[in-house]
Short mmCIF file of C-alpha atoms and ligand atoms in Angstrom, two decimals:
data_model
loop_
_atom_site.label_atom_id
_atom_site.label_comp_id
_atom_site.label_asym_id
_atom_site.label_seq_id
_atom_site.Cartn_x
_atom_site.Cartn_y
_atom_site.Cartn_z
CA UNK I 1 131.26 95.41 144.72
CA UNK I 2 129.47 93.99 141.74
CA UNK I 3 126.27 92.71 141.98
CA UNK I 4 125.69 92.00 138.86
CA UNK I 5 126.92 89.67 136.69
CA UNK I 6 128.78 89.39 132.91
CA UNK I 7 126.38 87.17 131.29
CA UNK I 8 127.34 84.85 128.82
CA UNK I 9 126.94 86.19 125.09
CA UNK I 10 126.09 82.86 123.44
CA UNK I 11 126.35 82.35 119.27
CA UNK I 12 122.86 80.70 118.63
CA UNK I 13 123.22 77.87 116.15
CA UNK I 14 119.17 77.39 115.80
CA UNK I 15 118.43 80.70 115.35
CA UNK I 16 121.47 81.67 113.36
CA UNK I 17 120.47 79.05 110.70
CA UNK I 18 116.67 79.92 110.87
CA UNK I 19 117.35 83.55 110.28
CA UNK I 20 120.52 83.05 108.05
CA UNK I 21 122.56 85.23 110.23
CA UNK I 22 124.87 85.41 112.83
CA UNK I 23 122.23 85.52 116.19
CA UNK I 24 124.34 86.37 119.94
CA UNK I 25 122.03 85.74 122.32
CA UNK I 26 122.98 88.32 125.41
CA UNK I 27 121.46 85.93 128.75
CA UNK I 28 120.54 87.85 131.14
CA UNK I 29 118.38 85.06 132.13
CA UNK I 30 121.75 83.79 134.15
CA UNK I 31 121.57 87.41 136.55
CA UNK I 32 121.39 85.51 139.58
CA UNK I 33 117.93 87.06 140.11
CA UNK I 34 116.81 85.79 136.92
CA UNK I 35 117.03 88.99 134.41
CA UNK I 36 118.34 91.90 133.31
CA UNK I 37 116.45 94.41 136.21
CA UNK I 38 119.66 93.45 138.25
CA UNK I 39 121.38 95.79 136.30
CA UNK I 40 119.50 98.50 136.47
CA UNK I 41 118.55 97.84 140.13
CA UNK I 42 121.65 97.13 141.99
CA UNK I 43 123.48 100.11 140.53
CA UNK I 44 120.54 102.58 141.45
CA UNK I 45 120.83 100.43 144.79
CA UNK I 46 124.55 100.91 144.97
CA UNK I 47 124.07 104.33 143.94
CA UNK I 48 121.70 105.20 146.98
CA UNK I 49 123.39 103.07 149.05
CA UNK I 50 127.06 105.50 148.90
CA UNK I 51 124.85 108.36 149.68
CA UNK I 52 123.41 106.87 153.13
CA UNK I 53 120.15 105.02 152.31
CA UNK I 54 119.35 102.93 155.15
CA UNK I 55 116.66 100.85 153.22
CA UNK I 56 114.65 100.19 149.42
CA UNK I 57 110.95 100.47 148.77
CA UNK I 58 110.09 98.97 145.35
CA UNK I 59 106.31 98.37 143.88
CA UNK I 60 106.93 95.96 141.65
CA UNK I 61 105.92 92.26 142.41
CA UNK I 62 107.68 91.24 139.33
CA UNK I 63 111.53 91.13 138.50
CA UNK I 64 112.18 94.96 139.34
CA UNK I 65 110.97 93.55 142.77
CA UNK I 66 112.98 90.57 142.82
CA UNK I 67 116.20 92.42 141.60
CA UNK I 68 115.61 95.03 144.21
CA UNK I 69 115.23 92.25 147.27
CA UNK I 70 118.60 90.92 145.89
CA UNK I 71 120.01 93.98 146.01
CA UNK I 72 119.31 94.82 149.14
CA UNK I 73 120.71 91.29 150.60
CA UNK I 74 123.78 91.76 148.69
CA UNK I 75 124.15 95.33 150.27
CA UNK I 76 122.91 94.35 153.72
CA UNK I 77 120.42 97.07 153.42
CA UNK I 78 116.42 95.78 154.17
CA UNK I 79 114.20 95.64 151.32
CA UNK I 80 110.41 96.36 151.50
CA UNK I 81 108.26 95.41 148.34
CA UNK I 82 104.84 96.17 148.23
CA UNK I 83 102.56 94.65 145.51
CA UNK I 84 98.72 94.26 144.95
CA UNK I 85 96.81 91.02 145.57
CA UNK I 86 96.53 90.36 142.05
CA UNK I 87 100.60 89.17 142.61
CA UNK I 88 100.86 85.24 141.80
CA UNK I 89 102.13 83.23 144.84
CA UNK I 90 105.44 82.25 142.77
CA UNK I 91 106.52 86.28 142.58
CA UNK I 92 105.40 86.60 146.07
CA UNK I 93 107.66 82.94 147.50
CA UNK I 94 110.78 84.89 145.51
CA UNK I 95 110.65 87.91 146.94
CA UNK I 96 110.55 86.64 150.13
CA UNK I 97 113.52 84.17 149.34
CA UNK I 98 115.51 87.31 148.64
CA UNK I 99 114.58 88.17 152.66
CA UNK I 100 112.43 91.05 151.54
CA UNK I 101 109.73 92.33 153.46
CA UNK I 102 106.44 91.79 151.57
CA UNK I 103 103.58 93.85 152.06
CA UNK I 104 100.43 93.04 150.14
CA UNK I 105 98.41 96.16 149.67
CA UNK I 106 95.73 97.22 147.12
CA UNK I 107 93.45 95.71 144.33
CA UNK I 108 96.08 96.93 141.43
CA UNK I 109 99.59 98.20 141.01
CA UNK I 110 98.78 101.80 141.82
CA UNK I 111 97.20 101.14 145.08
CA UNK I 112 100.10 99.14 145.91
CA UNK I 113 102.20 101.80 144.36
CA UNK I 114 101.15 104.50 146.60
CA UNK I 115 101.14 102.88 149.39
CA UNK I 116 105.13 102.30 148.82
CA UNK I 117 105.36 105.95 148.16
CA UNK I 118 103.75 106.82 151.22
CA UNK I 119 106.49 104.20 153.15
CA UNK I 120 109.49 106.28 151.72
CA UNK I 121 111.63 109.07 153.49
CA UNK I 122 115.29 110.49 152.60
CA UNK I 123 117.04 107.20 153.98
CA UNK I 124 114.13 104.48 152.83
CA UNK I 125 114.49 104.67 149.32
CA UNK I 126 112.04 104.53 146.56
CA UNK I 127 113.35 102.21 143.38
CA UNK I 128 111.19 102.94 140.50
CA UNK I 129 110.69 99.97 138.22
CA UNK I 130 111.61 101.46 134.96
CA UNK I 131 111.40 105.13 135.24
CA UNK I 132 115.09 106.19 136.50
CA UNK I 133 118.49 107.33 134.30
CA UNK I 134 120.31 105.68 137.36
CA UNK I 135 118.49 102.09 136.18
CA UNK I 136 119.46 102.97 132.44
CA UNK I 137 123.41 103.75 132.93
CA UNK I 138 123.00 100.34 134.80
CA UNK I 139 121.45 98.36 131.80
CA UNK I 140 123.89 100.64 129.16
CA UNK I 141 127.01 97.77 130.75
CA UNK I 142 125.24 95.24 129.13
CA UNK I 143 126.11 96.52 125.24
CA UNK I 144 129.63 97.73 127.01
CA UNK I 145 130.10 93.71 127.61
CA UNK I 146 129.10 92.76 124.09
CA UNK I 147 131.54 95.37 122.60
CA UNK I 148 134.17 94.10 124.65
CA UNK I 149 133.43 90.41 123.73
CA UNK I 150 134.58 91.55 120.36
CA UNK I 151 130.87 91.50 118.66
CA UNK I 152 129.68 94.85 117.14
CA UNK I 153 125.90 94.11 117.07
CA UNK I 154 124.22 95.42 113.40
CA UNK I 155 120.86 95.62 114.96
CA UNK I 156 119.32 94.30 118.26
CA UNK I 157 116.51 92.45 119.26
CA UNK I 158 114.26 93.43 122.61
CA UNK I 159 111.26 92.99 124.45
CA UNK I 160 109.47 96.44 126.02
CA UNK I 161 107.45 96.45 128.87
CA UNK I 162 107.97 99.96 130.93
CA UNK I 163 111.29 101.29 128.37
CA UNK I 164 114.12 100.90 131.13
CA UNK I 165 115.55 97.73 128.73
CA UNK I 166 115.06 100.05 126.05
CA UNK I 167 116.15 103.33 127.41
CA UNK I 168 119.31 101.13 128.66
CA UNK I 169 120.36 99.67 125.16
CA UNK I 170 120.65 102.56 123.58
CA UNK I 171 122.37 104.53 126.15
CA UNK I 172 125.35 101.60 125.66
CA UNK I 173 124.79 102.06 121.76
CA UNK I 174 125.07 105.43 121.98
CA UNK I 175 128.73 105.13 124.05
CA UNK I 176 129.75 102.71 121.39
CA UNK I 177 128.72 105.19 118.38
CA UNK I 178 125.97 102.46 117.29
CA UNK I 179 123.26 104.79 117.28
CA UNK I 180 121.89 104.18 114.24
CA UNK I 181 121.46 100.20 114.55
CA UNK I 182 118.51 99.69 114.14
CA UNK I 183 116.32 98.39 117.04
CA UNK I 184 113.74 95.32 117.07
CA UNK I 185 111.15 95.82 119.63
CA UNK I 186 108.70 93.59 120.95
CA UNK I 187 105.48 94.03 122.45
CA UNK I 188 102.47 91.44 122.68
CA UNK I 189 98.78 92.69 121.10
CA UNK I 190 97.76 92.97 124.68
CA UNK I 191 100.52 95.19 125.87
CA UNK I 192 101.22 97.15 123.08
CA UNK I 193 102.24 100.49 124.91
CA UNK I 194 104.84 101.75 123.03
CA UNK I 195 103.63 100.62 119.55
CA UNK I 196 100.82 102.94 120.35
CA UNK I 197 103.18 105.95 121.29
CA UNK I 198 104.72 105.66 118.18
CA UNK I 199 101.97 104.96 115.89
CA UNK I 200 99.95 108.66 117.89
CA UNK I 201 103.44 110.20 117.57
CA UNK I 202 103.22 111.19 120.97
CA UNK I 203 103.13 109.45 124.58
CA UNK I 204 99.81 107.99 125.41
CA UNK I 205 98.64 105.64 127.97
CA UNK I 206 96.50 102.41 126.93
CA UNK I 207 93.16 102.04 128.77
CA UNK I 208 93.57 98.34 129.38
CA UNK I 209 96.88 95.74 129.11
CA UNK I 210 96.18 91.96 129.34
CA UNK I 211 97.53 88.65 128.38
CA UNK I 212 100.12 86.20 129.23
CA UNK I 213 103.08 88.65 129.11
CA UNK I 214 102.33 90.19 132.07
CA UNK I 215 105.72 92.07 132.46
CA UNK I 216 105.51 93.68 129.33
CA UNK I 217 102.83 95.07 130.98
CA UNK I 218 103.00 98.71 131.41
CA UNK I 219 99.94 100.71 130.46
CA UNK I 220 102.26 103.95 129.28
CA UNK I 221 105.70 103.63 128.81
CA UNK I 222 108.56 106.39 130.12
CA UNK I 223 109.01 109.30 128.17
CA UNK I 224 112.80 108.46 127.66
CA UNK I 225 111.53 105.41 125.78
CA UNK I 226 109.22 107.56 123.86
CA UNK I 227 112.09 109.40 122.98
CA UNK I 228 114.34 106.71 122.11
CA UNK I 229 112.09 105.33 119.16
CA UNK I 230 112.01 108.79 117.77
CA UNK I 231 115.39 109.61 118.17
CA UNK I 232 116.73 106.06 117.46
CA UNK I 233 116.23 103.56 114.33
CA UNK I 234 113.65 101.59 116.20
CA UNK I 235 110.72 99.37 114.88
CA UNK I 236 108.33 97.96 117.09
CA UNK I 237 106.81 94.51 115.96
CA UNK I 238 103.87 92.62 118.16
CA UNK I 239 103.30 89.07 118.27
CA UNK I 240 100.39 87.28 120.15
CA UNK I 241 100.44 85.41 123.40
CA UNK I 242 100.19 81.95 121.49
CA UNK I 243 103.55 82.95 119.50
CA UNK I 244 105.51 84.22 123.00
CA UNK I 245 104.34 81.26 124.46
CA UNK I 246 105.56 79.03 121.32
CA UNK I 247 109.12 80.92 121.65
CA UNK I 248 109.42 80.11 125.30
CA UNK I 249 109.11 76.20 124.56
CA UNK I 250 111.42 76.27 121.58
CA UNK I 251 113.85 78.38 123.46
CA UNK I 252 113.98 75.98 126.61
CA UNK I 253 114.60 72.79 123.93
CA UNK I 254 117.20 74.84 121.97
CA UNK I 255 119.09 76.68 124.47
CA UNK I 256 117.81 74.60 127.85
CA UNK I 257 117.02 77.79 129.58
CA UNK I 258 113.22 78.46 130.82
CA UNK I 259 112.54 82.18 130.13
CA UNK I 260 109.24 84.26 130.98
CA UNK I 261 106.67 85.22 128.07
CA UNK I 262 107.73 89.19 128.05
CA UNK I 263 111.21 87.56 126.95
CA UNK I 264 109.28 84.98 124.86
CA UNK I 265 107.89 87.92 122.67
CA UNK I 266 111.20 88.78 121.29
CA UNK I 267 112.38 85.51 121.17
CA UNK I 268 109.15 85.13 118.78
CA UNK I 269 110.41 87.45 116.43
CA UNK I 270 113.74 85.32 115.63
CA UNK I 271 111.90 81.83 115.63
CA UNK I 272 108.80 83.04 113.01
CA UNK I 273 112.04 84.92 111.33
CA UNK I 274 110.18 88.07 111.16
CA UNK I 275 112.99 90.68 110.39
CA UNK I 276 114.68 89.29 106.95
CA UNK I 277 118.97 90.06 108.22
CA UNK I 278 121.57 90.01 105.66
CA UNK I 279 123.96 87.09 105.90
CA UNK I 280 126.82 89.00 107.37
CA UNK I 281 124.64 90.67 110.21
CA UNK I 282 125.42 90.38 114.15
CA UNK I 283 122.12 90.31 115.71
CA UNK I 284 122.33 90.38 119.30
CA UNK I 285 119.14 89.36 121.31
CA UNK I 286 118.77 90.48 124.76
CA UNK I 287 117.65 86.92 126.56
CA UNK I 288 116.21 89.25 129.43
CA UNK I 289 114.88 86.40 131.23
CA UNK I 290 111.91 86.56 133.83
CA UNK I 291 111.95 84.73 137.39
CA UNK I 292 108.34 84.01 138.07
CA UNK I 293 107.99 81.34 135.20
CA UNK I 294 107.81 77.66 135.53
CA UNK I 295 107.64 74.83 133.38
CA UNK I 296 104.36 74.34 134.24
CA UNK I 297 103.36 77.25 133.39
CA UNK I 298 104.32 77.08 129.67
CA UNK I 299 103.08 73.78 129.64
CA UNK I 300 99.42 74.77 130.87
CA UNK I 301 98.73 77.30 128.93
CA UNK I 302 96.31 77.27 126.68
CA UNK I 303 96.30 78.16 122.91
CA UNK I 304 93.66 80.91 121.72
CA UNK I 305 93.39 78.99 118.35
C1 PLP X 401 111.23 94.28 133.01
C2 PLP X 401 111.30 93.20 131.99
C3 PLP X 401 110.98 93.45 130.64
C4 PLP X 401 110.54 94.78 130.15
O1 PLP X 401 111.51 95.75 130.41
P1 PLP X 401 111.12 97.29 130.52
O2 PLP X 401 112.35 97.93 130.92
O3 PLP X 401 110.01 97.41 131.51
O4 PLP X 401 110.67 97.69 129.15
C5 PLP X 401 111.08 92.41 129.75
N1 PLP X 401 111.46 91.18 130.15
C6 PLP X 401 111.78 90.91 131.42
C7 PLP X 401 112.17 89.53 131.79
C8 PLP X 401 111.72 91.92 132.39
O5 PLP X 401 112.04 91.64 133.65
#
């Protein structure tokens, strides 16, 4: 049983012609749960599930959460997501829509955290939201799609948060012996985790994250990312809230598809052309998506300038 789905790779016209390049834009966006963490979730689901788990606990009141709950339905195995009360009203209504159970516990993600740890036992599974080689392999079938598509990508574009999307991509490079592509990554000012990693040399965890991007942020990321931009041809590049926002509105007018600000921020990169590709270039853009957007959300957002 698949869960997941082959997305669409889609040649980008705009954003070919702004960056005078050939831009595939991967769209994860179309996962039925709205992003890529279906990857990585159903097949550490499916994973658990062959080995007699009799139900999921995730933390996450974001799209790990989300892609978990689906999961779950799809595997007619009950779901139980815990988040903080800090979670918006729109993350909690889709959880729920997946037939979750939805606990609200704590001020901030750890409380709520612990309290699903606390909730778990051999059969009632714990799904971490990034931190997991199972949710990796998952993500790795994404670049296995592109390959097959007939598109050998000369460098890829990606927003970081917690490192699964990262840790993923270049598990699938590595299988395709495109391990030394190199790797865009984005991070907003305000969530800038693994930008400081790499700038210390070493893993370190950020005292505060804010802003709009609010799946990007992860206040350390996993040491397998670490690793990965270290081990792997990977810049990091941050843009500011204003820009992901920008990207988001551009995006929905050129490609009619609303995506959240964490996808926004790599999306950013391509529209303010900050990378410079030669002509001939394939870069592919993961369109990772985000569920807990709306239109009106983009819209009411206010510019810092
Ligand atoms: C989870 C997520 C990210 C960040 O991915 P990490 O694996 O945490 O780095 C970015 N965009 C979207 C839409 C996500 O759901």
């Amino acid at each position: 049983m698949t869960i997941s789905l082959q997305t669409p790779l889609i040649s980008s016209l705009p954003l070919s012609q702004l960056n005078q390049c050939n831009v595939w834009l991967k769209m994860e966006s179309a996962q039925p749960s709205g992003s890529f963490k279906l990857r990585s979730a159903s097949h550490a689901c499916q994973f658990y599930a062959a080995k007699g788990a009799k139900g999921f606990v995730s933390s996450s009141g974001g799209n790990a959460g989300i892609a978990v709950a689906h999961s779950g339905r799809q595997l007619n195995i009950p779901v139980t997501v815990v988040v903080p009360e800090t979670t918006s009203s729109r993350a909690r209504q889709l959880i729920q829509q997946e037939g979750a159970q939805l606990i609200v516990h704590g001020r901030n993600w750890s409380e709520a955290n612990d309290h699903a740890l606390s909730l778990t036992s051999d059969t009632n599974v714990y799904v971490h939201p990034f931190d997991n080689p199972l949710l990796w392999q998952g993500i790795s079938t994404l670049i296995d799609e592109v390959i097959e598509a007939g598109v050998i990508p000369d460098a890829v574009v990606l927003s970081v948060g917690g490192g699964s999307l990262l840790s993923g991509i270049a598990l699938g490079l590595e299988k395709h012996q495109l391990k030394n592509i190199p790797i865009y990554v984005a991070e907003t000012f305000g969530t800038a985790s693994l930008n400081a990693s790499m700038q210390a040399k070493k893993l370190v965890r950020l005292e505060q994250v804010s802003g709009i991007a609010t799946t990007l942020a992860a206040s350390q990321v996993c040491e397998n990312a670490f690793n990965v931009s270290q081990q792997f041809d990977v810049k990091s590049l941050l843009v500011s809230d204003d820009e992901t926002v920008e990207a988001c509105k551009l995006f929905l007018n050129d490609h009619r598809v609303l995506v959240e600000p964490a996808c926004g921020a790599s999306l950013s990169l391509m529209y303010k052309n900050r990378i410079g590709f030669k002509p001939e270039d394939n870069v592919l853009v993961i369109v990772c998506g985000g569920a807990s957007v709306t239109h009106e959300m983009l819209m009411e957002y206010q510019p810092t300038r």
